[in-house]
C-alpha positions as YAML, in Angstrom:
chain: A
units: angstrom
residues:
- id: 1
  name: SER
  ca: [-0.05, 0.11, 0.05]
- id: 2
  name: ARG
  ca: [3.03, 2.21, -0.04]
- id: 3
  name: PRO
  ca: [4.71, 2.33, -3.68]
- id: 4
  name: GLU
  ca: [7.70, 4.18, -2.35]
- id: 5
  name: PHE
  ca: [8.78, 0.68, -0.42]
- id: 6
  name: LEU
  ca: [8.85, -0.88, -3.56]
- id: 7
  name: GLU
  ca: [12.12, 1.02, -4.77]
- id: 8
  name: GLU
  ca: [13.83, -1.13, -2.12]
- id: 9
  name: LEU
  ca: [13.12, -4.53, -3.58]
- id: 10
  name: PRO
  ca: [16.35, -4.98, -5.68]
- id: 11
  name: VAL
  ca: [18.25, -5.63, -2.44]
- id: 12
  name: LEU
  ca: [16.36, -8.75, -1.96]
- id: 13
  name: GLU
  ca: [17.64, -10.34, -5.07]
- id: 14
  name: PRO
  ca: [18.64, -12.85, -6.04]
- id: 15
  name: SER
  ca: [16.42, -14.98, -3.82]
- id: 16
  name: VAL
  ca: [14.44, -18.31, -4.38]
- id: 17
  name: ALA
  ca: [11.14, -16.43, -3.98]
- id: 18
  name: GLN
  ca: [9.50, -14.57, -7.23]
- id: 19
  name: ILE
  ca: [8.63, -11.22, -6.03]
- id: 20
  name: HIS
  ca: [6.28, -9.42, -8.20]
- id: 21
  name: PRO
  ca: [5.74, -5.84, -6.96]
- id: 22
  name: ALA
  ca: [2.44, -4.47, -8.19]
- id: 23
  name: VAL
  ca: [0.77, -1.04, -7.36]
- id: 24
  name: ALA
  ca: [-2.93, -1.08, -7.29]
- id: 25
  name: VAL
  ca: [-5.95, 1.01, -6.19]
- id: 26
  name: LEU
  ca: [-7.52, -1.85, -5.05]
- id: 27
  name: GLY
  ca: [-5.68, -5.03, -3.54]
- id: 28
  name: GLU
  ca: [-8.45, -7.47, -4.99]
- id: 29
  name: GLN
  ca: [-7.07, -6.76, -8.47]
- id: 30
  name: VAL
  ca: [-3.82, -8.26, -7.58]
- id: 31
  name: LEU
  ca: [-5.07, -11.31, -5.78]
- id: 32
  name: ILE
  ca: [-7.31, -12.51, -8.79]
- id: 33
  name: ALA
  ca: [-4.01, -12.53, -10.51]
- id: 34
  name: LEU
  ca: [-2.02, -14.74, -8.10]
- id: 35
  name: PRO
  ca: [-0.81, -17.71, -9.59]
- id: 36
  name: ASP
  ca: [-2.01, -21.10, -7.99]
- id: 37
  name: GLY
  ca: [-0.09, -22.03, -4.97]
- id: 38
  name: ALA
  ca: [0.99, -18.46, -4.26]
- id: 39
  name: HIS
  ca: [1.05, -17.43, -0.15]
- id: 40
  name: VAL
  ca: [-0.89, -14.40, 0.86]
- id: 41
  name: LEU
  ca: [-0.06, -12.41, 3.92]
- id: 42
  name: ILE
  ca: [-2.85, -9.90, 4.60]
- id: 43
  name: MET
  ca: [-1.30, -6.85, 6.74]
- id: 44
  name: THR
  ca: [-2.29, -3.32, 5.87]
- id: 45
  name: HIS
  ca: [-3.29, -0.48, 8.02]
- id: 46
  name: ASP
  ca: [-6.83, -0.68, 7.63]
- id: 47
  name: HIS
  ca: [-9.37, -3.51, 9.01]
- id: 48
  name: ALA
  ca: [-11.77, -2.63, 6.12]
- id: 49
  name: GLU
  ca: [-9.21, -3.08, 3.68]
- id: 50
  name: ASP
  ca: [-8.19, -6.52, 5.40]
- id: 51
  name: PHE
  ca: [-11.47, -7.68, 5.32]
- id: 52
  name: HIS
  ca: [-11.77, -7.15, 1.37]
- id: 53
  name: LEU
  ca: [-8.61, -8.70, 0.86]
- id: 54
  name: CYS
  ca: [-9.65, -11.70, 3.29]
- id: 55
  name: ASP
  ca: [-12.98, -12.18, 0.96]
- id: 56
  name: ALA
  ca: [-11.08, -11.90, -2.29]
- id: 57
  name: ALA
  ca: [-8.26, -14.34, -1.15]
- id: 58
  name: LEU
  ca: [-10.88, -16.90, -0.19]
- id: 59
  name: ARG
  ca: [-12.59, -16.47, -3.69]
- id: 60
  name: HIS
  ca: [-9.05, -17.49, -5.24]
- id: 61
  name: PRO
  ca: [-9.47, -21.20, -5.86]
- id: 62
  name: ARG
  ca: [-5.91, -22.70, -5.26]
- id: 63
  name: LEU
  ca: [-3.72, -20.46, -2.99]
- id: 64
  name: GLY
  ca: [-0.97, -22.16, -1.16]
- id: 65
  name: SER
  ca: [-1.85, -20.10, 2.11]
- id: 66
  name: ILE
  ca: [-3.73, -17.17, 3.70]
- id: 67
  name: GLY
  ca: [-2.47, -15.44, 6.26]
- id: 68
  name: LEU
  ca: [-3.90, -12.20, 8.56]
- id: 69
  name: ILE
  ca: [-2.35, -10.20, 11.13]
- id: 70
  name: GLY
  ca: [-4.41, -9.28, 13.83]
- id: 71
  name: SER
  ca: [-5.63, -9.87, 17.36]
- id: 72
  name: SER
  ca: [-8.06, -12.31, 18.46]
- id: 73
  name: ALA
  ca: [-10.89, -9.83, 18.91]
- id: 74
  name: LYS
  ca: [-10.22, -8.65, 14.82]
- id: 75
  name: TRP
  ca: [-10.01, -12.40, 14.00]
- id: 76
  name: ALA
  ca: [-13.40, -13.01, 15.94]
- id: 77
  name: ARG
  ca: [-15.04, -10.15, 14.33]
- id: 78
  name: PHE
  ca: [-13.67, -11.29, 10.58]
- id: 79
  name: GLN
  ca: [-15.04, -14.93, 11.08]
- id: 80
  name: LYS
  ca: [-18.44, -13.50, 11.83]
- id: 81
  name: ASN
  ca: [-18.55, -11.27, 8.95]
- id: 82
  name: LEU
  ca: [-17.04, -13.63, 6.19]
- id: 83
  name: GLY
  ca: [-19.64, -16.04, 7.71]
- id: 84
  name: ALA
  ca: [-22.38, -13.50, 6.93]
- id: 85
  name: SER
  ca: [-20.90, -13.02, 3.59]
- id: 86
  name: GLY
  ca: [-21.58, -16.69, 2.82]
- id: 87
  name: PHE
  ca: [-18.38, -18.60, 3.62]
- id: 88
  name: SER
  ca: [-18.52, -21.74, 5.25]
- id: 89
  name: ASP
  ca: [-16.54, -22.19, 8.65]
- id: 90
  name: ARG
  ca: [-14.46, -24.59, 6.66]
- id: 91
  name: GLN
  ca: [-13.58, -21.85, 3.77]
- id: 92
  name: ILE
  ca: [-12.81, -19.42, 6.81]
- id: 93
  name: ALA
  ca: [-10.48, -21.96, 8.43]
- id: 94
  name: ALA
  ca: [-8.16, -21.52, 5.53]
- id: 95
  name: ILE
  ca: [-7.09, -18.30, 6.86]
- id: 96
  name: GLN
  ca: [-4.44, -18.28, 9.42]
- id: 97
  name: CYS
  ca: [-4.71, -15.48, 12.10]
- id: 98
  name: PRO
  ca: [-2.50, -14.87, 13.83]
- id: 99
  name: ILE
  ca: [0.65, -15.20, 11.65]
- id: 100
  name: GLY
  ca: [3.89, -16.34, 12.44]
- id: 101
  name: ILE
  ca: [5.55, -19.18, 14.18]
- id: 102
  name: GLU
  ca: [4.24, -19.90, 18.08]
- id: 103
  name: GLN
  ca: [8.32, -19.54, 18.95]
- id: 104
  name: VAL
  ca: [8.69, -16.03, 18.00]
- id: 105
  name: ARG
  ca: [5.79, -13.73, 19.12]
- id: 106
  name: GLY
  ca: [5.90, -9.94, 19.75]
- id: 107
  name: LYS
  ca: [4.24, -6.64, 18.37]
- id: 108
  name: GLN
  ca: [7.49, -5.05, 16.92]
- id: 109
  name: PRO
  ca: [7.58, -5.32, 13.19]
- id: 110
  name: ALA
  ca: [11.06, -6.90, 13.19]
- id: 111
  name: VAL
  ca: [9.68, -9.48, 15.30]
- id: 112
  name: ILE
  ca: [6.70, -10.17, 13.20]
- id: 113
  name: ALA
  ca: [9.02, -10.18, 10.23]
- id: 114
  name: VAL
  ca: [11.22, -12.83, 11.40]
- id: 115
  name: SER
  ca: [8.19, -14.81, 12.87]
- id: 116
  name: VAL
  ca: [6.26, -14.97, 9.38]
- id: 117
  name: ALA
  ca: [9.33, -15.44, 7.48]
- id: 118
  name: ALA
  ca: [9.87, -18.40, 9.54]
- id: 119
  name: GLU
  ca: [6.41, -19.61, 8.50]
- id: 120
  name: LEU
  ca: [6.78, -19.28, 5.21]
- id: 121
  name: LEU
  ca: [9.99, -20.94, 4.84]
- id: 122
  name: ALA
  ca: [8.33, -24.05, 6.80]
- id: 123
  name: ARG
  ca: [5.12, -24.16, 4.33]
- id: 124
  name: ILE
  ca: [7.70, -23.81, 1.22]
- id: 125
  name: THR
  ca: [9.63, -26.63, 2.85]
- id: 126
  name: ASP
  ca: [6.86, -28.69, 3.39]
- id: 127
  name: ALA
  ca: [5.07, -28.44, 0.36]
- id: 128
  name: ALA
  ca: [8.21, -29.31, -1.66]
- id: 129
  name: LYS
  ca: [8.16, -32.62, 0.03]
- id: 130
  name: GLN
  ca: [4.50, -33.32, -0.68]
- id: 131
  name: PRO
  ca: [4.25, -35.54, -3.78]
- id: 132
  name: VAL
  ca: [2.19, -34.02, -6.90]
- id: 133
  name: PRO
  ca: [-0.94, -35.93, -7.17]
- id: 134
  name: ASP
  ca: [-1.61, -37.86, -10.38]
- id: 135
  name: ALA
  ca: [1.77, -36.86, -11.75]
- id: 136
  name: GLU
  ca: [3.76, -39.09, -14.10]
- id: 137
  name: PRO
  ca: [7.10, -40.09, -13.43]
- id: 138
  name: ALA
  ca: [9.77, -37.94, -14.96]
- id: 139
  name: GLN
  ca: [12.34, -39.39, -17.66]
- id: 140
  name: ASN
  ca: [15.29, -37.36, -15.80]
- id: 141
  name: PRO
  ca: [14.03, -36.76, -12.27]
- id: 142
  name: GLU
  ca: [15.73, -33.53, -10.73]
- id: 143
  name: PRO
  ca: [15.61, -32.84, -6.90]
- id: 144
  name: ALA
  ca: [12.83, -30.99, -5.64]
- id: 145
  name: ARG
  ca: [13.00, -27.12, -5.38]
- id: 146
  name: SER
  ca: [10.40, -25.08, -4.09]
- id: 147
  name: GLU
  ca: [9.30, -21.71, -5.50]
- id: 148
  name: ALA
  ca: [7.85, -19.34, -3.23]
- id: 149
  name: LYS
  ca: [5.52, -16.95, -5.06]
- id: 150
  name: MET
  ca: [4.66, -13.39, -3.41]
- id: 151
  name: ARG
  ca: [3.07, -10.50, -4.53]
- id: 152
  name: ILE
  ca: [3.62, -7.13, -2.66]
- id: 153
  name: VAL
  ca: [0.81, -4.63, -2.75]
...
């Protein structure tokens, strides 16, 4: 939501993650274009915007994961409102709130960043270990390599 921060992204290269910076008036516009398996983290400065992004993320058919930054009170309110919007409990449960790993908790931005990064690394590593359903064996198998897909809005 702050385009000036996109100028700092080149310091992240080279990386395993595919980072596709995008500036959009509505984050929902970016969500619908995400590739299958993309991991989405929703952490804006505005609860209403977060809610609309959660709604849009749940409508994407094949995201890798959806994470939402927030308190238990925020999450309870979102669960109620997402249910009222027609989502089932099972669909709503696809959103993880709070985000990050249990072992690293705090409210400081750097602590949240480390915790969330550790969780994403774990998800990517776990996904790389999963067999691909209905896949035919490769003629020359190569070692599995996971590629994270992130879109920064």
